[in-house]
CSV table of C-alpha atoms in Angstrom, one decimal:
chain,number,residue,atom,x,y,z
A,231,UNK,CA,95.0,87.7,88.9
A,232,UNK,CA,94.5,86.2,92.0
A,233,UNK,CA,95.1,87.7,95.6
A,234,UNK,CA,97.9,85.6,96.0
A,235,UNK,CA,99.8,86.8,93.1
A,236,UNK,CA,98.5,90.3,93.5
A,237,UNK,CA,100.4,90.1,96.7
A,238,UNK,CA,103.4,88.4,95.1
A,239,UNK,CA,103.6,91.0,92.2
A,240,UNK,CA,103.0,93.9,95.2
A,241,UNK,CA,106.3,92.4,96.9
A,242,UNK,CA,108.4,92.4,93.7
A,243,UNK,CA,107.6,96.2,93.7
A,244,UNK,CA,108.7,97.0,96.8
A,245,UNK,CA,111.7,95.4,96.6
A,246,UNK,CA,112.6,97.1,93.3
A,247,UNK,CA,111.5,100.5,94.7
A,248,UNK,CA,114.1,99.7,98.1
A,249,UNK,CA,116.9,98.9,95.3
A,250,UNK,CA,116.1,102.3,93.6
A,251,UNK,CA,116.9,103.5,97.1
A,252,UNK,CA,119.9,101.9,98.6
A,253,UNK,CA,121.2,103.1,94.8
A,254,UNK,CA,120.2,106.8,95.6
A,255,UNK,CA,122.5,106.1,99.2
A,256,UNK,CA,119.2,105.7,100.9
A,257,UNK,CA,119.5,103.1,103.9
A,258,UNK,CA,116.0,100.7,103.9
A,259,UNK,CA,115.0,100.7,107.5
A,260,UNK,CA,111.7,99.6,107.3
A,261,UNK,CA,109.3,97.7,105.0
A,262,UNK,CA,105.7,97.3,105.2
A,263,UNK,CA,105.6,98.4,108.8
A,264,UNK,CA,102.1,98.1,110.0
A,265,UNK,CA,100.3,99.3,112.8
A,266,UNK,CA,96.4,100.1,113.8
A,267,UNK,CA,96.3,103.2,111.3
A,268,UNK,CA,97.8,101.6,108.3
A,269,UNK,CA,101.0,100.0,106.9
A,270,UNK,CA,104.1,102.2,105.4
A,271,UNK,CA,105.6,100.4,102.0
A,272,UNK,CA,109.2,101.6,102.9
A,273,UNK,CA,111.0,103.9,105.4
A,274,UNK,CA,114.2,105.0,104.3
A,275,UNK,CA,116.4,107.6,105.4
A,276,UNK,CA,119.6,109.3,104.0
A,277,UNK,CA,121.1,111.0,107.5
A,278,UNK,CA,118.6,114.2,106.7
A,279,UNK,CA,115.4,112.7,105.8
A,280,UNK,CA,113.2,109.8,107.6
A,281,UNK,CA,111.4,109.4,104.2
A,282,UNK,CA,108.1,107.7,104.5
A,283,UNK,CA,107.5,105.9,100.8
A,284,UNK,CA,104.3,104.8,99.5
A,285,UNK,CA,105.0,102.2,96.3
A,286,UNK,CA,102.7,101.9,93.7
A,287,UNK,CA,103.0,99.1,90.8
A,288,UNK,CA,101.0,99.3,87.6
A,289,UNK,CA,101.3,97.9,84.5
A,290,UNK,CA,102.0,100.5,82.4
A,291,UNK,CA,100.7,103.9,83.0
A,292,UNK,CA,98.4,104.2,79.9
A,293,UNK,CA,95.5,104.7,82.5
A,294,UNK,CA,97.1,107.3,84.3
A,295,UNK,CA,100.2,107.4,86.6
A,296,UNK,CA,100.7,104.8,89.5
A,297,UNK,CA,100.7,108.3,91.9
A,298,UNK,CA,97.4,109.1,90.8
A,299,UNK,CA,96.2,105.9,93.1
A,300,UNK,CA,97.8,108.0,96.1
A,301,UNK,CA,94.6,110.2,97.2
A,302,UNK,CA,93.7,112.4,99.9
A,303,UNK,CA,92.6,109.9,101.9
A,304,UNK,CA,95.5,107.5,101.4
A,305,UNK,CA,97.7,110.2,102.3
A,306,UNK,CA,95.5,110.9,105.0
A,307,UNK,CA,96.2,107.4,106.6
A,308,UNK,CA,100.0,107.7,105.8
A,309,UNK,CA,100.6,110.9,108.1
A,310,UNK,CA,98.7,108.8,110.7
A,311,UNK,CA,100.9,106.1,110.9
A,312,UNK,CA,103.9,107.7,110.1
A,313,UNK,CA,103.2,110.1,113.1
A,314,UNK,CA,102.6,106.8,115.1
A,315,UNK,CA,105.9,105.3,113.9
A,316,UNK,CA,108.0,108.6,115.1
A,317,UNK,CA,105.9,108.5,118.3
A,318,UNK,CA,108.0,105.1,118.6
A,319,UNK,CA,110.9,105.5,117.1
A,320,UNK,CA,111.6,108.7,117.5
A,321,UNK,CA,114.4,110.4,115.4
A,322,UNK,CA,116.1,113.7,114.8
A,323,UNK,CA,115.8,113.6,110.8
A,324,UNK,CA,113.1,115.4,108.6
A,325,UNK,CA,110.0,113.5,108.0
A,326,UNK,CA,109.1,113.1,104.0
A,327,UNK,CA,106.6,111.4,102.1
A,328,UNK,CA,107.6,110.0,98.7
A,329,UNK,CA,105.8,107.6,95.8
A,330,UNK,CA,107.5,105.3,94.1
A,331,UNK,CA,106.0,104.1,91.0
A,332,UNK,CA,107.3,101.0,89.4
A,333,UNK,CA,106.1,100.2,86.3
A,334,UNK,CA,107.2,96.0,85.6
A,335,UNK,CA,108.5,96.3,81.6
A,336,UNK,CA,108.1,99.0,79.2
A,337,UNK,CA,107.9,98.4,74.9
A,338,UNK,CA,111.4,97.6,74.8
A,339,UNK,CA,111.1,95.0,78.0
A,340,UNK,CA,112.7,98.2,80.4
A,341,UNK,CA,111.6,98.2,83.7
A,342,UNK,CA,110.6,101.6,84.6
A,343,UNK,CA,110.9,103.2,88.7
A,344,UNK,CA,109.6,106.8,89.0
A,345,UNK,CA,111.0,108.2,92.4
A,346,UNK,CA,108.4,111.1,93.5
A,347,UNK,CA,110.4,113.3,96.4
A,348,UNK,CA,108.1,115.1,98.5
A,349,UNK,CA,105.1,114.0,96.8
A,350,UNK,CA,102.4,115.2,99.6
């Protein structure tokens, strides 16, 4: 797979994990915010939690879950940024991290979204 459609592929992701979302009430307020500590997949919030989403897409999870790709580190690097981001934008809600794993099509052609609340 190239870079190009790795990044494509990526993108279809997110946007199905922001669908999963807006479905849960969640408004999208952000997506693939970026600054010098890293980049933040989604930010959602609900009117209690500023929920800070990591999105992970695999192809099927027969190698272990999508979440599994979130390690200390990554998580790490999304505190940083997300205490960046409320540094300017500040708000009242409660910060969260979630993950989002989208797998594309299971056996039966299903695509599959696994919403992680609170995941670190």
């Amino acid at each position: 797979m190239s870079g190009q459609e790795s990044r494509l592929l990526g993108q279809w992701g997110e946007e199905r994990a922001a669908e999963c979302l807006r479905k849960k009430g969640f408004q999208v307020t952000g997506a693939n915010w970026k600054c010098r500590f890293g980049e933040i997949d989604l930010i959602a919030e609900d009117g209690v939690y500023l929920c800070f989403v990591e999105v992970k897409l695999r192809k099927s999870s027969q190698f272990g879950a999508a979440c599994e790709a979130v390690t200390v580190s990554k998580q790490r690097k999304l505190r940083t940024a997300a205490q960046y981001y409320l540094l300017t934008h500040p708000s009242g809600l409660q910060p969260r991290f979630d993950v989002a794993e989208v797998y594309p099509a299971d056996a039966g052609g299903r695509r599959q979204i696994k919403y992680i609340t609170n995941a670190f």
